[in-house]
mmCIF file of C-alpha atoms in Angstrom:
data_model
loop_
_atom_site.group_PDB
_atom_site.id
_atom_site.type_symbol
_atom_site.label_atom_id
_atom_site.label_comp_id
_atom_site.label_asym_id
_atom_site.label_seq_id
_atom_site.Cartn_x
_atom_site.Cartn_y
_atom_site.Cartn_z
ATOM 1 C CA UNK A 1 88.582 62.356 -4.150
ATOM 2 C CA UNK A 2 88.310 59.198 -6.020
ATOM 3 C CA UNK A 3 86.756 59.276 -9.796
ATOM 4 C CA UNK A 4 83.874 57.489 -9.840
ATOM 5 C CA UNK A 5 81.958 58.639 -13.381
ATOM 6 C CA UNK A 6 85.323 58.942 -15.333
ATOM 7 C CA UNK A 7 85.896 54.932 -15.353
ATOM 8 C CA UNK A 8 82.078 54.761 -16.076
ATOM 9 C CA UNK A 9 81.914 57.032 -19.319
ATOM 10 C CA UNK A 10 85.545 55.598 -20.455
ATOM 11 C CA UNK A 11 84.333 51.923 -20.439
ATOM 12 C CA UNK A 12 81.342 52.924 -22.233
ATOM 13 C CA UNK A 13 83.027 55.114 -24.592
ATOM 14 C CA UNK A 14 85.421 51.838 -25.607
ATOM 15 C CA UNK A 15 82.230 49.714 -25.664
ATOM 16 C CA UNK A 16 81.233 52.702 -28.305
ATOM 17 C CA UNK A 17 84.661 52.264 -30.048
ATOM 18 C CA UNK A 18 83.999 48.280 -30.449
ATOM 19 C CA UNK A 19 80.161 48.574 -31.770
ATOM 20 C CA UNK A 20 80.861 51.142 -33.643
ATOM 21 C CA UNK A 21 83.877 49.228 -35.483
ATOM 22 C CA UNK A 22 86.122 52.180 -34.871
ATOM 23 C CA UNK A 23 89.099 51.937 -36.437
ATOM 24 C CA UNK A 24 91.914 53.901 -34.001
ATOM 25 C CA UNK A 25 95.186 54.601 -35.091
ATOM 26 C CA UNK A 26 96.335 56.227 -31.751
ATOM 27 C CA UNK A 27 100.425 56.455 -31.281
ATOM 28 C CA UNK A 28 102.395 58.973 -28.390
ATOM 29 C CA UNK A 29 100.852 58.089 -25.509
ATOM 30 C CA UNK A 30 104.190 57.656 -23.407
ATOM 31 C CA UNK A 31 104.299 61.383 -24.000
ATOM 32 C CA UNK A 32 101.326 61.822 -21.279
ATOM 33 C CA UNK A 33 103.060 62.044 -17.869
ATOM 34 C CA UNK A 34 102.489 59.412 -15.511
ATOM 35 C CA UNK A 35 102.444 61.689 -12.428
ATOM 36 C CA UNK A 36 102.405 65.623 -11.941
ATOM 37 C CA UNK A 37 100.354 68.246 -13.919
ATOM 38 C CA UNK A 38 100.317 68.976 -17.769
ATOM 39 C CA UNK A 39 98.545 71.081 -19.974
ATOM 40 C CA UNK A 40 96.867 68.862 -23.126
ATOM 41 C CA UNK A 41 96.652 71.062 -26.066
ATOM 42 C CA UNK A 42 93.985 69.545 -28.476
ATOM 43 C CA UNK A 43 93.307 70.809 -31.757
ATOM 44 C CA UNK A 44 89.423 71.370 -32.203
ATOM 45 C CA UNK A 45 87.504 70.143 -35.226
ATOM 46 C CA UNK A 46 84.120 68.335 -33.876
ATOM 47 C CA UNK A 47 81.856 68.254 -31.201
ATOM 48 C CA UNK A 48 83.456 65.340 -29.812
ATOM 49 C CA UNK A 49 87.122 66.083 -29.538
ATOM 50 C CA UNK A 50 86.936 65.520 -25.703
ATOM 51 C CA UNK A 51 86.567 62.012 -26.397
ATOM 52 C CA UNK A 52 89.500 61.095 -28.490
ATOM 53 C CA UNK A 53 91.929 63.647 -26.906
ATOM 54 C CA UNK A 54 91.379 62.101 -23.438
ATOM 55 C CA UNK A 55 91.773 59.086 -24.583
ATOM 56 C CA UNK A 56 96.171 59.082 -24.776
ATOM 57 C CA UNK A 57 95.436 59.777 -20.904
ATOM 58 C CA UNK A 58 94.145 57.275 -20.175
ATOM 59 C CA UNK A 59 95.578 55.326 -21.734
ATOM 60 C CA UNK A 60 98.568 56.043 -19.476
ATOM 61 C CA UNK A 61 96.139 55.919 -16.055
ATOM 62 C CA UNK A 62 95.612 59.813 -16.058
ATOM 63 C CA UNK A 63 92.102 61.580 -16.356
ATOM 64 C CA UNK A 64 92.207 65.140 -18.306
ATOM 65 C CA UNK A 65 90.216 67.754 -16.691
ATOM 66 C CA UNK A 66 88.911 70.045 -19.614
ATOM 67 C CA UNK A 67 88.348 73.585 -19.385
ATOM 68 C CA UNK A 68 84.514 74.576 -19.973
ATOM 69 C CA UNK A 69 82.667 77.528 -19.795
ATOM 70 C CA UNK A 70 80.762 78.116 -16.920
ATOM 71 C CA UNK A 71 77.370 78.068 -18.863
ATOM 72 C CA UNK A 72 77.730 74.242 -18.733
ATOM 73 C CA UNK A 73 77.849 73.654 -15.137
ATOM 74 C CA UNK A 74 74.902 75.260 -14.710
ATOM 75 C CA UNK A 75 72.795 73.053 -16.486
ATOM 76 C CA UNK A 76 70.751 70.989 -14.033
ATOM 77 C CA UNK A 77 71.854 67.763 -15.654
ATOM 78 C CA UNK A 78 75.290 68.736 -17.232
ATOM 79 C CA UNK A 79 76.499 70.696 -14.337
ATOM 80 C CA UNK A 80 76.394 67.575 -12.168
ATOM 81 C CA UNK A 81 78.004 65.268 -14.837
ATOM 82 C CA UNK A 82 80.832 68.048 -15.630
ATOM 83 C CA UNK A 83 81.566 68.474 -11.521
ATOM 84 C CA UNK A 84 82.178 64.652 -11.673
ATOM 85 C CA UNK A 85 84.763 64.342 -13.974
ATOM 86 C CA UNK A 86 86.268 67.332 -12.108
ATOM 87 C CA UNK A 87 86.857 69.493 -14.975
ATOM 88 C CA UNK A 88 87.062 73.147 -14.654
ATOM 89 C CA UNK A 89 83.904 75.556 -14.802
ATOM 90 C CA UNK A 90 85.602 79.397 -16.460
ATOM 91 C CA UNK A 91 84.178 82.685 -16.959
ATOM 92 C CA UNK A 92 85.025 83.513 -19.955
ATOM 93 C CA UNK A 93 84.549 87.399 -19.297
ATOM 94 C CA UNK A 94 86.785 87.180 -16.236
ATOM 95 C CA UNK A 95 90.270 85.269 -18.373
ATOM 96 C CA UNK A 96 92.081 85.987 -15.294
ATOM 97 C CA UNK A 97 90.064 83.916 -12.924
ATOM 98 C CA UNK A 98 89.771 81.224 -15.827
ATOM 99 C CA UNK A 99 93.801 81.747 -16.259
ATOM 100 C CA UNK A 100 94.404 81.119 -12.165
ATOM 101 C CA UNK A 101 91.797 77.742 -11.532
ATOM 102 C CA UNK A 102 93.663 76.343 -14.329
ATOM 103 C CA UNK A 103 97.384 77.355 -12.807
ATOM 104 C CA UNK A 104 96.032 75.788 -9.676
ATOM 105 C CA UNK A 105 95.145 72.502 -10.876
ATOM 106 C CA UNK A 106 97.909 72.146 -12.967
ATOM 107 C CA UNK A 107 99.949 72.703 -9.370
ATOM 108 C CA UNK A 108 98.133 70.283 -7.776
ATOM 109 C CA UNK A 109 99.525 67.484 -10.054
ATOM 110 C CA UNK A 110 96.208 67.607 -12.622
ATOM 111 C CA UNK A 111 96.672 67.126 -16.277
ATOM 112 C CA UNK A 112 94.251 69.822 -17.907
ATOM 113 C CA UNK A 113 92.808 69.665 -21.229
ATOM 114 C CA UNK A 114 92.581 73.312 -23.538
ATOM 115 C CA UNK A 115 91.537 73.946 -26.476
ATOM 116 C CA UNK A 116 94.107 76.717 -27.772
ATOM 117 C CA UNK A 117 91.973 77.244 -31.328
ATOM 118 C CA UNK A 118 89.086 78.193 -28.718
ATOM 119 C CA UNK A 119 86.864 77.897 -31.749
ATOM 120 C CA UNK A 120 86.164 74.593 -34.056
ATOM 121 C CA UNK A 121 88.444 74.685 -37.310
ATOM 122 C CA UNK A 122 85.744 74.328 -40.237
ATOM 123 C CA UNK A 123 88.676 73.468 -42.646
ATOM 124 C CA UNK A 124 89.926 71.087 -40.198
ATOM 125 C CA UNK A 125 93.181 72.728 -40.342
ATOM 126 C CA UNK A 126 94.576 74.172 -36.972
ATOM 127 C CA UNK A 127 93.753 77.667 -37.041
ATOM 128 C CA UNK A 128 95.778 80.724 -35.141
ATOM 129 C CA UNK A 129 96.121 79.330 -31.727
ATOM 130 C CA UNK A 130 95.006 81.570 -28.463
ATOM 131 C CA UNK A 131 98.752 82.054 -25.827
ATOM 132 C CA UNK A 132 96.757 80.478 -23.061
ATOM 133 C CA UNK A 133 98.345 76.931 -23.128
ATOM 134 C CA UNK A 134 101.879 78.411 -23.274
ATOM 135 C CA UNK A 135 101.208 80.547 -20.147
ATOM 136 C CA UNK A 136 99.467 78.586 -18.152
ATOM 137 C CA UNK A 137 102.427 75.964 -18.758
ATOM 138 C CA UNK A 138 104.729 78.135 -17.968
ATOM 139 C CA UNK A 139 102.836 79.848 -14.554
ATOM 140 C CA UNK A 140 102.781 76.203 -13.205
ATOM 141 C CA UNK A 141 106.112 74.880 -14.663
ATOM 142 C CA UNK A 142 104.336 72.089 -16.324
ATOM 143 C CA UNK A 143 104.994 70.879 -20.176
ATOM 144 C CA UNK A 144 102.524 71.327 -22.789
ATOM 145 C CA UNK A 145 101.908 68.193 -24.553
ATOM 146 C CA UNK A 146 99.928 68.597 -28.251
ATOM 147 C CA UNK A 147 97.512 65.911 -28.850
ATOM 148 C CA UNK A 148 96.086 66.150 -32.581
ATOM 149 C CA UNK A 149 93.402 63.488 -34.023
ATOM 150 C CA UNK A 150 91.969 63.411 -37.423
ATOM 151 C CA UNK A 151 88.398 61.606 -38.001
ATOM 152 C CA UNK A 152 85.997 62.440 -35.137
ATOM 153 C CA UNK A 153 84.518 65.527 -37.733
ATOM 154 C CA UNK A 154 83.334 63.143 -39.851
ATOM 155 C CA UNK A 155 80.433 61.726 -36.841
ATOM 156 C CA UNK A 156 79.714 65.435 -35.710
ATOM 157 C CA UNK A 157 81.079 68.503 -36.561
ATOM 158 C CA UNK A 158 79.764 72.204 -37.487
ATOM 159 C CA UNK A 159 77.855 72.492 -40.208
ATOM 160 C CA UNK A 160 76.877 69.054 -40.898
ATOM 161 C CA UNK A 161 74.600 66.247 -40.591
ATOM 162 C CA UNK A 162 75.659 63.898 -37.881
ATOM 163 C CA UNK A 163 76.410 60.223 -39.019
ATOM 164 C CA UNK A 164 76.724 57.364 -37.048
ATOM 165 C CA UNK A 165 77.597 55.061 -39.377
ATOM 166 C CA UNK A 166 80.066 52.212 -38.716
ATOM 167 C CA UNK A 167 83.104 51.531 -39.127
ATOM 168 C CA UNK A 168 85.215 54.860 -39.477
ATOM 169 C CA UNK A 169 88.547 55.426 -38.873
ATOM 170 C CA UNK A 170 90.315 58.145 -36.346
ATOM 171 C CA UNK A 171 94.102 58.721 -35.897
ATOM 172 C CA UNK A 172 95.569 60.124 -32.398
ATOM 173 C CA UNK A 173 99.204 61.704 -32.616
ATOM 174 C CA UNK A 174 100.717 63.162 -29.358
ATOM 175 C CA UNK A 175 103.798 64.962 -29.035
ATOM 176 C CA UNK A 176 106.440 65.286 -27.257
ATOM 177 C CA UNK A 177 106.191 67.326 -23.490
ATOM 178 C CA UNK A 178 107.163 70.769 -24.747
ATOM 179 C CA UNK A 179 108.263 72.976 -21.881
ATOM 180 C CA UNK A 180 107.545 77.156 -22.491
ATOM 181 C CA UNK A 181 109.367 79.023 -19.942
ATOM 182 C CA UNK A 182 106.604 82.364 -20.509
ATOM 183 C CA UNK A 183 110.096 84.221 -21.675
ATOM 184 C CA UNK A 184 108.396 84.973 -24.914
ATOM 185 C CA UNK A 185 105.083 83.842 -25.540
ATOM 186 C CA UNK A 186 104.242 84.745 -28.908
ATOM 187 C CA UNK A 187 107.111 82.630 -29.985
ATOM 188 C CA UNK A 188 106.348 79.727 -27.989
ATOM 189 C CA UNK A 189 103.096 79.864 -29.093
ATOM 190 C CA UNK A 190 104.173 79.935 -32.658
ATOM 191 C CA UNK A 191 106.445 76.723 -31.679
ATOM 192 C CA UNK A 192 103.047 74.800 -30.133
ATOM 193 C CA UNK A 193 100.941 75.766 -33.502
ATOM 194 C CA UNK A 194 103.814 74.559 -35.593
ATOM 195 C CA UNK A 195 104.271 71.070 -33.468
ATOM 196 C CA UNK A 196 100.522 71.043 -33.882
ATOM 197 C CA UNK A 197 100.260 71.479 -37.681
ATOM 198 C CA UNK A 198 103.653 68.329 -37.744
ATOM 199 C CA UNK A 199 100.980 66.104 -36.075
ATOM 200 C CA UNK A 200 98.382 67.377 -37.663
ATOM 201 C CA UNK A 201 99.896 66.657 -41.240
ATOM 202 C CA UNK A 202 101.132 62.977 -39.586
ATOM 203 C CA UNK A 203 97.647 62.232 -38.558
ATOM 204 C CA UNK A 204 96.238 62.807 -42.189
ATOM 205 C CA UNK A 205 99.353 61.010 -43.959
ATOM 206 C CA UNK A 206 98.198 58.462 -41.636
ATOM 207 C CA UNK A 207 94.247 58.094 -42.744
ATOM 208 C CA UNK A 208 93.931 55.446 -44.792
ATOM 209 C CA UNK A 209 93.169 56.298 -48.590
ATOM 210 C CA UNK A 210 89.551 54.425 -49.228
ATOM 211 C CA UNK A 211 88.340 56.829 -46.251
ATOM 212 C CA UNK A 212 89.497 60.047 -47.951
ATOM 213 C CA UNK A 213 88.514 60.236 -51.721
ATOM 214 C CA UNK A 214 89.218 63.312 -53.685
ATOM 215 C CA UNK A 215 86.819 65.819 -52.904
ATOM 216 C CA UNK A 216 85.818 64.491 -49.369
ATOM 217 C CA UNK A 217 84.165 67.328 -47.266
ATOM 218 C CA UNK A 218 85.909 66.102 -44.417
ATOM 219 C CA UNK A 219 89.168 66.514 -45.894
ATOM 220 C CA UNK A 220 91.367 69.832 -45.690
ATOM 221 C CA UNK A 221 91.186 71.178 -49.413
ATOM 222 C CA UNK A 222 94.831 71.248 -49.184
ATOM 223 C CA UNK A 223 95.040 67.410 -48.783
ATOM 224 C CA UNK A 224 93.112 67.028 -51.485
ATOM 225 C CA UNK A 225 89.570 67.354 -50.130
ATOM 226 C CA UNK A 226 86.343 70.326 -50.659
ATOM 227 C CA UNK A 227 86.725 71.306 -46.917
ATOM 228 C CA UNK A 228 86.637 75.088 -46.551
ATOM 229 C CA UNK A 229 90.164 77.170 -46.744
ATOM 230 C CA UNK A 230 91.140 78.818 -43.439
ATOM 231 C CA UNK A 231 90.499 81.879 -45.136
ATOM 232 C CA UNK A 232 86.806 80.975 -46.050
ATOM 233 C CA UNK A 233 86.367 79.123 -42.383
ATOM 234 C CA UNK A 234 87.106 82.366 -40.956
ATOM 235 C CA UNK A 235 84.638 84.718 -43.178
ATOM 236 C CA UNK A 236 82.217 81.683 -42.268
ATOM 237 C CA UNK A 237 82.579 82.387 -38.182
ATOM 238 C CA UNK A 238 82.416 85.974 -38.720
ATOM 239 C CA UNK A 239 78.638 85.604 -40.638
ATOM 240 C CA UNK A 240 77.688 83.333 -37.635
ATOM 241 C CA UNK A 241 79.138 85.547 -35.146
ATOM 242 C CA UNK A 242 77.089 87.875 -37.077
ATOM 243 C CA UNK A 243 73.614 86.222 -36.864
ATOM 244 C CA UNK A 244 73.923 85.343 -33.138
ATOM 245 C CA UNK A 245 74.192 88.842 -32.353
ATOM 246 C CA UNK A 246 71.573 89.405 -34.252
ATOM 247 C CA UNK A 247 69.284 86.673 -33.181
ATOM 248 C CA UNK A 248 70.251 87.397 -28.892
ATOM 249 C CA UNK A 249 69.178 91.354 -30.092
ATOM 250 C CA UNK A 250 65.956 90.627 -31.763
ATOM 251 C CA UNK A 251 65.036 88.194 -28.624
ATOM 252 C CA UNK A 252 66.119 91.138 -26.425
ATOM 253 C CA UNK A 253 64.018 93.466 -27.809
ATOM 254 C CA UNK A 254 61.154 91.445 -27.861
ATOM 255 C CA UNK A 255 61.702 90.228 -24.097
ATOM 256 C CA UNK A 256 61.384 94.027 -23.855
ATOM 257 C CA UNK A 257 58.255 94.682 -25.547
#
């Protein structure tokens, strides 16, 4: 099936890029594969990752198929839009059937996008990373390639006012193809968080200085900026976690009244 909205949303996104006097620092690209499936593993710090860690694919004429929870496609306007980029509706109470549509595309010569954090990284660091991307890999005999940016956070990210303003800048690192053979997981998963953190701490090295001043909030305190520790980003998911339970019980109960 030919891609008809992909092109569409990619030429408007660059249009975006231009307006907005993006400045892109994007370098790795010959690490996406030209043909045959791959999984992309993109570190997670904004609500508009999918944008910049597509981007290397395209870059290279392939179109990344991003793993989304099922919720979405049943919205009666995103479900649509998400079906036409072909990226993959998963339960994510059923990790099995979630674990096998992946496998399959990746077969079928796709190049799927995952987010192994699951979660986005309020200290903008990468956080303990989930085994999926490693296994999946290694089910389909594809290579995991880590694509890390650094900048997108500062336009929209959790807990903070979006901003639009002009002229920011966003670095793109991608790694080499690292191929897990699912002999032990936990340590190739320990080998895909540390190539993450290497581009990670390249993409930051990268930023230039007059857009990270001591003290920046969208700076990793331990590059110098007032970004939350991972330690503190944690205790801050688990009080959210917290009050959404809370919140879905109280509307429960009075649904139930």
């Amino acid at each position: 099936m030919v891609d008809v909205t992909y092109p569409i949303i990619i030429a408007a996104a660059k249009s975006w890029f231009r307006v907005g006097g993006f400045k892109i620092d994007m370098q790795g690209t010959e690490h996406v594969p030209a043909s045959g499936g791959a999984v992309i593993a993109c570190n997670h710090n904004s609500y508009l990752d999918f944008i910049m860690t597509g981007y290397p694919g395209e870059k290279n004429k392939r179109y990344t198929r991003f793993m989304a929870k099922k919720e979405v496609f049943d919205h009666k306007v995103g479900g649509p839009l998400m079906r036409s980029f072909k990226h993959l509706a998963v339960d994510r109470s059923n990790g099995a059937e979630a674990f096998e549509i992946a496998v399959n595309a990746l077969k079928s010569g796709e190049v799927v996008g995952v987010y192994p954090e699951a979660t986005i990284s309020r200290s903008f660091l990468i956080k303990d990373i989930k085994s999926g991307a490693v296994r999946m890999a290694a089910a389909a005999g594809v290579p995991v390639v880590p694509v890390v940016h650094f900048g997108m956070h500062r336009i929209q990210t959790k807990g903070h006012a979006r901003d639009l303003s002009r002229g920011k800048a966003v670095v793109i690192r991608v790694g080499e193809p690292y191929f897990p053979t699912g002999d032990d997981v936990p340590a190739q998963t320990a080998e895909l968080k540390r190539r993450m953190d290497a581009l990670l701490d390249e993409c930051i090295a990268a930023y230039p200085e007059e857009q990270k001043p001591p003290g920046a909030w969208w700076v990793p305190a331990s590059y110098g900026g007032s970004a939350p520790s991972l330690e503190e980003a944690e205790r801050l998911d688990v009080e959210e976690k917290k009050l959404r339970a809370e919140r879905k019980a109280a509307k429960a109960a009075t649904k139930k009244a």
